[in-house]
PDB file of C-alpha atoms in Angstrom:
ATOM      1  CA  UNK H   1     -51.353  48.068  15.515  1.00 45.00           C
ATOM      2  CA  UNK H   2     -50.591  46.214  12.001  1.00 46.00           C
ATOM      3  CA  UNK H   3     -49.203  49.381  10.705  1.00 48.00           C
ATOM      4  CA  UNK H   4     -46.855  50.058  13.391  1.00 44.00           C
ATOM      5  CA  UNK H   5     -45.615  46.312  13.169  1.00 45.00           C
ATOM      6  CA  UNK H   6     -44.794  46.686   9.681  1.00 46.00           C
ATOM      7  CA  UNK H   7     -43.276  50.088  10.483  1.00 46.00           C
ATOM      8  CA  UNK H   8     -40.810  48.341  13.205  1.00 41.00           C
ATOM      9  CA  UNK H   9     -40.044  45.557  10.564  1.00 45.00           C
ATOM     10  CA  UNK H  10     -38.908  47.975   7.772  1.00 46.00           C
ATOM     11  CA  UNK H  11     -36.807  49.579  10.589  1.00 43.00           C
ATOM     12  CA  UNK H  12     -35.337  46.632  12.428  1.00 46.00           C
ATOM     13  CA  UNK H  13     -34.554  44.465   9.317  1.00 44.00           C
ATOM     14  CA  UNK H  14     -31.862  46.810   7.489  1.00 48.00           C
ATOM     15  CA  UNK H  15     -30.539  47.721  11.294  1.00 45.00           C
ATOM     16  CA  UNK H  16     -29.913  43.831  12.148  1.00 45.00           C
ATOM     17  CA  UNK H  17     -28.378  43.106   8.636  1.00 42.00           C
ATOM     18  CA  UNK H  18     -26.077  46.289   9.096  1.00 44.00           C
ATOM     19  CA  UNK H  19     -25.145  45.263  12.739  1.00 44.00           C
ATOM     20  CA  UNK H  20     -24.722  41.448  11.588  1.00 44.00           C
ATOM     21  CA  UNK H  21     -22.354  42.654   8.818  1.00 42.00           C
ATOM     22  CA  UNK H  22     -20.209  44.588  11.417  1.00 43.00           C
ATOM     23  CA  UNK H  23     -20.134  41.393  13.567  1.00 46.00           C
ATOM     24  CA  UNK H  24     -18.960  38.935  11.354  1.00 49.00           C
ATOM     25  CA  UNK H  25     -16.844  41.339   9.079  1.00 64.00           C
ATOM     26  CA  UNK H  26     -14.147  39.111   7.790  1.00 76.00           C
ATOM     27  CA  UNK H  27     -10.744  40.130   8.870  1.00 88.00           C
ATOM     28  CA  UNK H  28      -8.259  41.125   5.873  1.00 96.00           C
ATOM     29  CA  UNK H  29      -5.347  39.039   5.833  1.00 97.00           C
ATOM     30  CA  UNK H  30      -3.221  41.718   7.389  1.00 97.00           C
ATOM     31  CA  UNK H  31      -5.175  41.779   9.996  1.00 98.00           C
ATOM     32  CA  UNK H  32      -5.170  38.144  10.805  1.00 98.00           C
ATOM     33  CA  UNK H  33      -1.482  38.032  10.491  1.00 98.00           C
ATOM     34  CA  UNK H  34      -0.742  40.848  12.926  1.00 97.00           C
ATOM     35  CA  UNK H  35      -3.599  39.013  15.424  1.00 98.00           C
ATOM     36  CA  UNK H  36      -1.607  35.730  14.864  1.00 98.00           C
ATOM     37  CA  UNK H  37       1.389  37.456  16.179  1.00 97.00           C
ATOM     38  CA  UNK H  38      -0.130  38.875  19.188  1.00 97.00           C
ATOM     39  CA  UNK H  39      -1.913  35.273  19.937  1.00 98.00           C
ATOM     40  CA  UNK H  40       1.542  33.586  19.521  1.00 97.00           C
ATOM     41  CA  UNK H  41       3.175  35.935  22.159  1.00 96.00           C
ATOM     42  CA  UNK H  42       0.475  34.621  24.691  1.00 96.00           C
ATOM     43  CA  UNK H  43       0.678  30.878  23.669  1.00 97.00           C
ATOM     44  CA  UNK H  44       1.788  29.096  27.126  1.00 96.00           C
ATOM     45  CA  UNK H  45       0.404  25.209  26.300  1.00 97.00           C
ATOM     46  CA  UNK H  46      -0.476  23.188  23.612  1.00 98.00           C
ATOM     47  CA  UNK H  47      -0.233  19.721  21.667  1.00 98.00           C
ATOM     48  CA  UNK H  48       1.765  19.341  18.496  1.00 98.00           C
ATOM     49  CA  UNK H  49       2.753  17.223  15.667  1.00 98.00           C
ATOM     50  CA  UNK H  50       5.353  17.017  13.546  1.00 98.00           C
ATOM     51  CA  UNK H  51       5.579  15.047  10.208  1.00 98.00           C
ATOM     52  CA  UNK H  52       8.882  15.552   8.095  1.00 97.00           C
ATOM     53  CA  UNK H  53      10.001  13.624   5.163  1.00 97.00           C
ATOM     54  CA  UNK H  54      13.605  14.260   4.052  1.00 96.00           C
ATOM     55  CA  UNK H  55      15.873  13.260   0.921  1.00 94.00           C
ATOM     56  CA  UNK H  56      19.275  13.276   0.120  1.00 91.00           C
ATOM     57  CA  UNK H  57      22.503  12.367   1.599  1.00 88.00           C
ATOM     58  CA  UNK H  58      21.636  12.956   5.405  1.00 87.00           C
ATOM     59  CA  UNK H  59      24.198  13.103   8.225  1.00 83.00           C
ATOM     60  CA  UNK H  60      22.791  10.612  10.721  1.00 81.00           C
ATOM     61  CA  UNK H  61      25.935   9.557  12.998  1.00 77.00           C
ATOM     62  CA  UNK H  62      24.768   5.835  13.706  1.00 77.00           C
ATOM     63  CA  UNK H  63      23.548   4.642  10.069  1.00 83.00           C
ATOM     64  CA  UNK H  64      25.819   5.131   7.288  1.00 83.00           C
ATOM     65  CA  UNK H  65      24.982   6.626   3.753  1.00 87.00           C
ATOM     66  CA  UNK H  66      21.325   7.655   4.502  1.00 92.00           C
ATOM     67  CA  UNK H  67      19.244   8.482   1.373  1.00 92.00           C
ATOM     68  CA  UNK H  68      15.753   9.260   2.661  1.00 95.00           C
ATOM     69  CA  UNK H  69      13.901   9.558   6.062  1.00 96.00           C
ATOM     70  CA  UNK H  70      10.535  10.506   7.730  1.00 97.00           C
ATOM     71  CA  UNK H  71      10.263  11.788  11.088  1.00 97.00           C
ATOM     72  CA  UNK H  72       7.201  12.106  13.397  1.00 98.00           C
ATOM     73  CA  UNK H  73       6.910  13.862  16.486  1.00 98.00           C
ATOM     74  CA  UNK H  74       3.969  13.950  18.970  1.00 98.00           C
ATOM     75  CA  UNK H  75       3.605  15.579  22.296  1.00 98.00           C
ATOM     76  CA  UNK H  76       2.395  18.386  24.666  1.00 98.00           C
ATOM     77  CA  UNK H  77       4.088  21.508  26.039  1.00 97.00           C
ATOM     78  CA  UNK H  78       3.606  23.938  28.760  1.00 97.00           C
ATOM     79  CA  UNK H  79       5.719  26.779  29.147  1.00 94.00           C
ATOM     80  CA  UNK H  80       3.878  29.281  31.724  1.00 93.00           C
ATOM     81  CA  UNK H  81       7.273  29.363  33.658  1.00 92.00           C
ATOM     82  CA  UNK H  82       9.560  29.613  30.534  1.00 89.00           C
ATOM     83  CA  UNK H  83      12.792  29.359  32.450  1.00 87.00           C
ATOM     84  CA  UNK H  84      10.938  25.626  33.481  1.00 89.00           C
ATOM     85  CA  UNK H  85       9.252  24.490  30.443  1.00 92.00           C
ATOM     86  CA  UNK H  86       7.864  21.074  30.517  1.00 96.00           C
ATOM     87  CA  UNK H  87       6.869  18.798  27.893  1.00 97.00           C
ATOM     88  CA  UNK H  88       5.938  15.289  26.286  1.00 97.00           C
ATOM     89  CA  UNK H  89       7.786  14.196  23.385  1.00 97.00           C
ATOM     90  CA  UNK H  90       7.176  10.699  21.215  1.00 97.00           C
ATOM     91  CA  UNK H  91       9.622  10.433  18.154  1.00 97.00           C
ATOM     92  CA  UNK H  92       9.847   8.172  15.441  1.00 96.00           C
ATOM     93  CA  UNK H  93      12.318   7.851  12.976  1.00 95.00           C
ATOM     94  CA  UNK H  94      12.484   5.628  10.004  1.00 95.00           C
ATOM     95  CA  UNK H  95      14.801   5.820   6.715  1.00 95.00           C
ATOM     96  CA  UNK H  96      16.587   3.979   4.128  1.00 93.00           C
ATOM     97  CA  UNK H  97      20.340   3.642   3.364  1.00 91.00           C
ATOM     98  CA  UNK H  98      22.922   1.926   1.161  1.00 87.00           C
ATOM     99  CA  UNK H  99      22.864  -0.776   3.759  1.00 85.00           C
ATOM    100  CA  UNK H 100      19.221  -1.346   4.355  1.00 88.00           C
ATOM    101  CA  UNK H 101      16.152   0.206   6.098  1.00 90.00           C
ATOM    102  CA  UNK H 102      16.461   1.580   9.543  1.00 91.00           C
ATOM    103  CA  UNK H 103      14.055   2.707  12.583  1.00 91.00           C
ATOM    104  CA  UNK H 104      14.577   4.549  15.717  1.00 90.00           C
ATOM    105  CA  UNK H 105      12.023   5.320  18.336  1.00 92.00           C
ATOM    106  CA  UNK H 106      11.896   6.902  21.657  1.00 93.00           C
ATOM    107  CA  UNK H 107      10.013   9.052  24.194  1.00 95.00           C
ATOM    108  CA  UNK H 108      10.951  12.152  26.345  1.00 96.00           C
ATOM    109  CA  UNK H 109       9.305  13.581  29.197  1.00 97.00           C
ATOM    110  CA  UNK H 110      10.680  17.127  30.497  1.00 95.00           C
ATOM    111  CA  UNK H 111       9.765  18.215  34.153  1.00 94.00           C
ATOM    112  CA  UNK H 112      10.735  21.022  36.135  1.00 89.00           C
ATOM    113  CA  UNK H 113      13.512  18.723  37.981  1.00 89.00           C
ATOM    114  CA  UNK H 114      14.442  16.142  35.404  1.00 92.00           C
ATOM    115  CA  UNK H 115      14.308  15.274  31.745  1.00 93.00           C
ATOM    116  CA  UNK H 116      13.100  11.306  31.351  1.00 95.00           C
ATOM    117  CA  UNK H 117      14.082   9.288  27.990  1.00 92.00           C
ATOM    118  CA  UNK H 118      13.763   5.904  26.872  1.00 90.00           C
ATOM    119  CA  UNK H 119      14.307   4.104  23.651  1.00 87.00           C
ATOM    120  CA  UNK H 120      11.392   1.490  22.965  1.00 86.00           C
ATOM    121  CA  UNK H 121      12.908   0.461  19.538  1.00 86.00           C
ATOM    122  CA  UNK H 122      16.254   0.512  17.392  1.00 84.00           C
ATOM    123  CA  UNK H 123      16.473  -1.545  14.348  1.00 85.00           C
ATOM    124  CA  UNK H 124      19.746  -0.668  12.436  1.00 84.00           C
ATOM    125  CA  UNK H 125      20.821  -2.450   9.054  1.00 83.00           C
ATOM    126  CA  UNK H 126      22.807  -5.635   9.314  1.00 64.00           C
ATOM    127  CA  UNK H 127      26.092  -3.719   7.761  1.00 47.00           C
ATOM    128  CA  UNK H 128      25.903  -1.121  10.444  1.00 45.00           C
ATOM    129  CA  UNK H 129      28.853  -1.171  12.936  1.00 43.00           C
ATOM    130  CA  UNK H 130      26.450  -0.227  15.957  1.00 47.00           C
ATOM    131  CA  UNK H 131      24.103  -2.802  17.127  1.00 41.00           C
ATOM    132  CA  UNK H 132      22.115  -1.434  20.170  1.00 49.00           C
ATOM    133  CA  UNK H 133      18.979  -3.160  22.146  1.00 48.00           C
ATOM    134  CA  UNK H 134      16.232  -1.039  23.007  1.00 58.00           C
ATOM    135  CA  UNK H 135      15.029  -2.078  26.683  1.00 67.00           C
ATOM    136  CA  UNK H 136      12.395   0.481  27.025  1.00 78.00           C
ATOM    137  CA  UNK H 137      13.006   1.443  30.342  1.00 86.00           C
ATOM    138  CA  UNK H 138      12.652   4.877  31.833  1.00 91.00           C
ATOM    139  CA  UNK H 139      16.112   6.830  32.573  1.00 89.00           C
ATOM    140  CA  UNK H 140      16.250  10.512  33.932  1.00 91.00           C
ATOM    141  CA  UNK H 141      19.041  13.016  34.073  1.00 90.00           C
ATOM    142  CA  UNK H 142      18.825  15.798  36.820  1.00 86.00           C
ATOM    143  CA  UNK H 143      18.962  19.246  36.072  1.00 81.00           C
ATOM    144  CA  UNK H 144      21.112  21.494  37.585  1.00 73.00           C
ATOM    145  CA  UNK H 145      19.799  23.698  40.633  1.00 62.00           C
ATOM    146  CA  UNK H 146      21.202  27.292  39.543  1.00 55.00           C
ATOM    147  CA  UNK H 147      20.829  28.293  43.069  1.00 55.00           C
ATOM    148  CA  UNK H 148      23.452  25.768  44.368  1.00 55.00           C
ATOM    149  CA  UNK H 149      26.915  26.511  43.904  1.00 49.00           C
ATOM    150  CA  UNK H 150      27.522  22.789  44.047  1.00 54.00           C
ATOM    151  CA  UNK H 151      25.460  21.933  41.290  1.00 51.00           C
ATOM    152  CA  UNK H 152      27.888  21.668  38.719  1.00 49.00           C
ATOM    153  CA  UNK H 153      28.789  17.798  38.548  1.00 49.00           C
ATOM    154  CA  UNK H 154      28.199  14.820  36.083  1.00 46.00           C
ATOM    155  CA  UNK H 155      24.870  13.851  35.699  1.00 51.00           C
ATOM    156  CA  UNK H 156      23.293  16.766  35.605  1.00 55.00           C
ATOM    157  CA  UNK H 157      22.019  19.303  32.751  1.00 57.00           C
ATOM    158  CA  UNK H 158      22.625  22.950  32.967  1.00 61.00           C
ATOM    159  CA  UNK H 159      20.009  25.382  31.564  1.00 61.00           C
ATOM    160  CA  UNK H 160      19.751  28.760  30.668  1.00 69.00           C
ATOM    161  CA  UNK H 161      17.283  31.130  32.899  1.00 80.00           C
ATOM    162  CA  UNK H 162      15.862  34.559  31.763  1.00 85.00           C
ATOM    163  CA  UNK H 163      14.768  37.579  33.855  1.00 89.00           C
ATOM    164  CA  UNK H 164      11.290  38.573  33.603  1.00 90.00           C
ATOM    165  CA  UNK H 165      12.240  42.016  32.030  1.00 91.00           C
ATOM    166  CA  UNK H 166      13.655  39.698  29.105  1.00 90.00           C
ATOM    167  CA  UNK H 167      11.011  37.440  28.931  1.00 91.00           C
ATOM    168  CA  UNK H 168       8.987  40.482  28.594  1.00 92.00           C
ATOM    169  CA  UNK H 169      11.035  42.177  26.082  1.00 92.00           C
ATOM    170  CA  UNK H 170      10.615  39.196  23.777  1.00 92.00           C
ATOM    171  CA  UNK H 171       6.881  38.602  24.195  1.00 94.00           C
ATOM    172  CA  UNK H 172       6.362  42.399  23.366  1.00 95.00           C
ATOM    173  CA  UNK H 173       8.349  41.855  20.307  1.00 94.00           C
ATOM    174  CA  UNK H 174       6.530  38.919  19.105  1.00 94.00           C
ATOM    175  CA  UNK H 175       3.153  40.540  19.617  1.00 96.00           C
ATOM    176  CA  UNK H 176       4.015  43.647  17.661  1.00 95.00           C
ATOM    177  CA  UNK H 177       6.347  42.212  15.062  1.00 94.00           C
ATOM    178  CA  UNK H 178       4.285  40.154  12.268  1.00 96.00           C
ATOM    179  CA  UNK H 179       7.082  37.426  10.914  1.00 95.00           C
ATOM    180  CA  UNK H 180       4.954  36.372   7.652  1.00 97.00           C
ATOM    181  CA  UNK H 181       3.530  38.613   5.223  1.00 97.00           C
ATOM    182  CA  UNK H 182       0.452  36.982   2.969  1.00 98.00           C
ATOM    183  CA  UNK H 183       1.366  36.408  -0.880  1.00 98.00           C
ATOM    184  CA  UNK H 184      -1.810  34.279  -1.711  1.00 98.00           C
ATOM    185  CA  UNK H 185      -5.315  33.825  -0.148  1.00 98.00           C
ATOM    186  CA  UNK H 186      -6.202  29.891  -0.348  1.00 98.00           C
ATOM    187  CA  UNK H 187      -9.611  28.648   0.531  1.00 97.00           C
ATOM    188  CA  UNK H 188     -10.411  28.298   4.236  1.00 97.00           C
ATOM    189  CA  UNK H 189      -9.892  24.886   5.774  1.00 97.00           C
ATOM    190  CA  UNK H 190     -10.477  22.588   8.648  1.00 98.00           C
ATOM    191  CA  UNK H 191      -7.303  21.146   9.799  1.00 97.00           C
ATOM    192  CA  UNK H 192      -6.583  19.645  13.358  1.00 96.00           C
ATOM    193  CA  UNK H 193     -10.146  20.315  14.428  1.00 96.00           C
ATOM    194  CA  UNK H 194      -9.948  23.962  13.832  1.00 97.00           C
ATOM    195  CA  UNK H 195     -11.862  25.958  10.994  1.00 98.00           C
ATOM    196  CA  UNK H 196      -8.691  28.383   9.866  1.00 98.00           C
ATOM    197  CA  UNK H 197      -7.633  30.948   7.344  1.00 98.00           C
ATOM    198  CA  UNK H 198      -5.580  29.545   4.891  1.00 98.00           C
ATOM    199  CA  UNK H 199      -2.336  31.582   3.311  1.00 98.00           C
ATOM    200  CA  UNK H 200       0.707  31.095   1.112  1.00 98.00           C
ATOM    201  CA  UNK H 201       3.189  33.608   2.579  1.00 98.00           C
ATOM    202  CA  UNK H 202       6.829  34.993   2.749  1.00 97.00           C
ATOM    203  CA  UNK H 203       9.391  35.442   5.474  1.00 96.00           C
ATOM    204  CA  UNK H 204       9.832  38.824   6.581  1.00 95.00           C
ATOM    205  CA  UNK H 205      13.472  39.912   6.439  1.00 93.00           C
ATOM    206  CA  UNK H 206      13.449  42.870   9.083  1.00 93.00           C
ATOM    207  CA  UNK H 207      11.357  40.586  11.350  1.00 93.00           C
ATOM    208  CA  UNK H 208      13.170  37.262  11.219  1.00 92.00           C
ATOM    209  CA  UNK H 209      16.564  39.403  11.653  1.00 90.00           C
ATOM    210  CA  UNK H 210      15.500  41.131  14.977  1.00 91.00           C
ATOM    211  CA  UNK H 211      13.885  37.981  16.425  1.00 91.00           C
ATOM    212  CA  UNK H 212      17.090  36.180  15.587  1.00 89.00           C
ATOM    213  CA  UNK H 213      18.944  38.817  16.970  1.00 88.00           C
ATOM    214  CA  UNK H 214      17.001  39.068  20.482  1.00 86.00           C
ATOM    215  CA  UNK H 215      16.905  35.296  20.844  1.00 86.00           C
ATOM    216  CA  UNK H 216      20.852  35.107  20.029  1.00 85.00           C
ATOM    217  CA  UNK H 217      21.158  37.778  22.495  1.00 83.00           C
ATOM    218  CA  UNK H 218      19.068  35.849  25.386  1.00 80.00           C
ATOM    219  CA  UNK H 219      20.912  32.619  24.912  1.00 77.00           C
ATOM    220  CA  UNK H 220      24.135  34.099  24.727  1.00 78.00           C
ATOM    221  CA  UNK H 221      25.089  33.150  21.248  1.00 78.00           C
ATOM    222  CA  UNK H 222      26.054  35.287  17.830  1.00 77.00           C
ATOM    223  CA  UNK H 223      23.755  35.496  15.253  1.00 73.00           C
ATOM    224  CA  UNK H 224      24.263  33.895  12.066  1.00 73.00           C
ATOM    225  CA  UNK H 225      22.920  36.111   9.389  1.00 73.00           C
ATOM    226  CA  UNK H 226      23.142  33.781   6.565  1.00 73.00           C
ATOM    227  CA  UNK H 227      21.257  31.145   8.209  1.00 73.00           C
ATOM    228  CA  UNK H 228      18.616  34.118   8.663  1.00 79.00           C
ATOM    229  CA  UNK H 229      18.497  35.020   5.046  1.00 80.00           C
ATOM    230  CA  UNK H 230      18.381  31.535   3.647  1.00 82.00           C
ATOM    231  CA  UNK H 231      14.563  31.426   5.250  1.00 86.00           C
ATOM    232  CA  UNK H 232      13.555  34.258   2.770  1.00 89.00           C
ATOM    233  CA  UNK H 233      13.686  31.607  -0.165  1.00 91.00           C
ATOM    234  CA  UNK H 234      10.824  29.725   1.424  1.00 95.00           C
ATOM    235  CA  UNK H 235       7.085  30.135   1.265  1.00 96.00           C
ATOM    236  CA  UNK H 236       5.350  28.728   4.604  1.00 97.00           C
ATOM    237  CA  UNK H 237       1.777  27.873   4.110  1.00 98.00           C
ATOM    238  CA  UNK H 238      -0.252  28.910   7.151  1.00 98.00           C
ATOM    239  CA  UNK H 239      -3.876  27.868   8.670  1.00 98.00           C
ATOM    240  CA  UNK H 240      -4.814  30.057  11.535  1.00 98.00           C
ATOM    241  CA  UNK H 241      -7.586  29.680  13.804  1.00 98.00           C
ATOM    242  CA  UNK H 242     -10.743  31.740  12.948  1.00 97.00           C
ATOM    243  CA  UNK H 243     -11.498  31.906  16.635  1.00 96.00           C
ATOM    244  CA  UNK H 244      -8.294  32.314  18.604  1.00 97.00           C
ATOM    245  CA  UNK H 245      -5.949  33.603  15.684  1.00 98.00           C
ATOM    246  CA  UNK H 246      -3.583  30.858  16.766  1.00 98.00           C
ATOM    247  CA  UNK H 247      -1.614  28.740  14.554  1.00 98.00           C
ATOM    248  CA  UNK H 248      -3.269  25.591  13.783  1.00 98.00           C
ATOM    249  CA  UNK H 249      -1.034  24.120  10.725  1.00 98.00           C
ATOM    250  CA  UNK H 250       2.391  25.252   9.062  1.00 98.00           C
ATOM    251  CA  UNK H 251       3.514  23.540   6.083  1.00 98.00           C
ATOM    252  CA  UNK H 252       7.139  24.438   4.474  1.00 97.00           C
ATOM    253  CA  UNK H 253       8.786  22.730   1.611  1.00 96.00           C
ATOM    254  CA  UNK H 254      11.892  23.096  -0.148  1.00 94.00           C
ATOM    255  CA  UNK H 255      15.436  22.684  -0.306  1.00 92.00           C
ATOM    256  CA  UNK H 256      18.506  23.297   2.064  1.00 87.00           C
ATOM    257  CA  UNK H 257      22.525  22.938   2.287  1.00 83.00           C
ATOM    258  CA  UNK H 258      24.257  20.609   4.561  1.00 78.00           C
ATOM    259  CA  UNK H 259      28.046  20.336   4.294  1.00 75.00           C
ATOM    260  CA  UNK H 260      27.359  21.744   0.871  1.00 76.00           C
ATOM    261  CA  UNK H 261      25.014  18.914  -0.282  1.00 82.00           C
ATOM    262  CA  UNK H 262      21.185  19.590  -1.151  1.00 89.00           C
ATOM    263  CA  UNK H 263      18.565  17.649   1.027  1.00 92.00           C
ATOM    264  CA  UNK H 264      14.977  17.856   0.039  1.00 95.00           C
ATOM    265  CA  UNK H 265      12.439  18.592   2.756  1.00 96.00           C
ATOM    266  CA  UNK H 266       8.557  18.650   3.345  1.00 97.00           C
ATOM    267  CA  UNK H 267       7.486  19.799   6.873  1.00 97.00           C
ATOM    268  CA  UNK H 268       4.002  19.727   8.389  1.00 98.00           C
ATOM    269  CA  UNK H 269       3.647  21.273  11.776  1.00 98.00           C
ATOM    270  CA  UNK H 270       0.341  20.939  13.545  1.00 98.00           C
ATOM    271  CA  UNK H 271      -0.732  22.680  16.729  1.00 98.00           C
ATOM    272  CA  UNK H 272      -3.852  22.212  18.659  1.00 97.00           C
ATOM    273  CA  UNK H 273      -5.474  22.855  22.393  1.00 97.00           C
ATOM    274  CA  UNK H 274      -4.187  25.857  22.592  1.00 98.00           C
ATOM    275  CA  UNK H 275      -3.851  27.478  26.259  1.00 97.00           C
ATOM    276  CA  UNK H 276      -5.689  24.649  27.436  1.00 96.00           C
ATOM    277  CA  UNK H 277      -5.048  22.822  30.544  1.00 95.00           C
ATOM    278  CA  UNK H 278      -2.437  20.484  30.293  1.00 92.00           C
ATOM    279  CA  UNK H 279      -1.286  17.536  32.876  1.00 92.00           C
ATOM    280  CA  UNK H 280       2.422  16.635  32.248  1.00 94.00           C
ATOM    281  CA  UNK H 281       3.422  13.637  34.681  1.00 93.00           C
ATOM    282  CA  UNK H 282       6.850  11.612  34.902  1.00 93.00           C
ATOM    283  CA  UNK H 283       7.220   8.161  34.517  1.00 92.00           C
ATOM    284  CA  UNK H 284       6.080   6.054  37.836  1.00 91.00           C
ATOM    285  CA  UNK H 285       9.647   4.006  37.546  1.00 89.00           C
ATOM    286  CA  UNK H 286      12.788   5.265  36.381  1.00 89.00           C
ATOM    287  CA  UNK H 287      16.615   4.874  36.620  1.00 86.00           C
ATOM    288  CA  UNK H 288      18.796   8.133  37.360  1.00 85.00           C
ATOM    289  CA  UNK H 289      21.825   8.150  35.473  1.00 74.00           C
ATOM    290  CA  UNK H 290      25.023  10.002  34.125  1.00 67.00           C
ATOM    291  CA  UNK H 291      24.383  10.364  30.377  1.00 59.00           C
ATOM    292  CA  UNK H 292      28.165   9.955  29.282  1.00 61.00           C
ATOM    293  CA  UNK H 293      28.088   6.970  31.248  1.00 62.00           C
ATOM    294  CA  UNK H 294      25.103   5.284  29.681  1.00 58.00           C
ATOM    295  CA  UNK H 295      26.446   6.424  26.008  1.00 58.00           C
ATOM    296  CA  UNK H 296      29.626   4.506  27.203  1.00 59.00           C
ATOM    297  CA  UNK H 297      27.707   1.112  28.244  1.00 58.00           C
ATOM    298  CA  UNK H 298      25.604   1.262  25.029  1.00 53.00           C
ATOM    299  CA  UNK H 299      28.628   2.104  22.369  1.00 52.00           C
ATOM    300  CA  UNK H 300      31.630   0.083  23.842  1.00 45.00           C
ATOM    301  CA  UNK H 301      34.983   1.315  22.061  1.00 45.00           C
TER     302      UNK H 301
END
């Protein structure tokens, strides 16, 4: 009996090590990027955070001569029905200008029928020609009912709708077309509570051009080849969830031109709670309005 036991151990130990190696074999960078493309095409709900720092001469309409700004965005998104996406957004903008510091804070909620918004803080430089008061009240703007021929009137938002065939075509393109190519393997890390692969990448020209063309066709807008080509100079840093292969974080640092002037940027996008159940609810109390009338009240000429 002891001899049989030793024999079983000698046979089973190498077999278990072999099977374990097969089960937990680490994916190659190319495999991870391909799995990211497939996972991203099936993403319908998530929570997100955006941190963006800007430096340069920034074109912000209500503040003159802005030289630096930081933007923080937090929220959730549900796109199970791409024609009726729902979301929440908390936005905080702060910066410096030649006339002093400024801050703008507000919230957005998008539901199937309405977009809700409120401004919670607005602090502008003393010398600015505009001074608004944030009342923290919720306002709502109704979406157009595309089935009704009488919907095009003031106070509603028109939206583009897509056919199931168009959406499926875009999903298949995303799932089979990796956008990134790994140029450097970096140490694994935990970001946004997710154990992740970590890579430095470059954007694949053919993929981004094809994606831009398909999205432009869906939206009915022309493709700007210059804009897509400008993305090729960047080296996005990616963190990819080791279990789900969803994107857990993206970091992009670089320079871009606006009106011929250079602007430095540092962007970090974080995603979490991929494809988990989300509940997006509208504010309990809100006032329906025509956005043009609201702007006219706030910015009297």
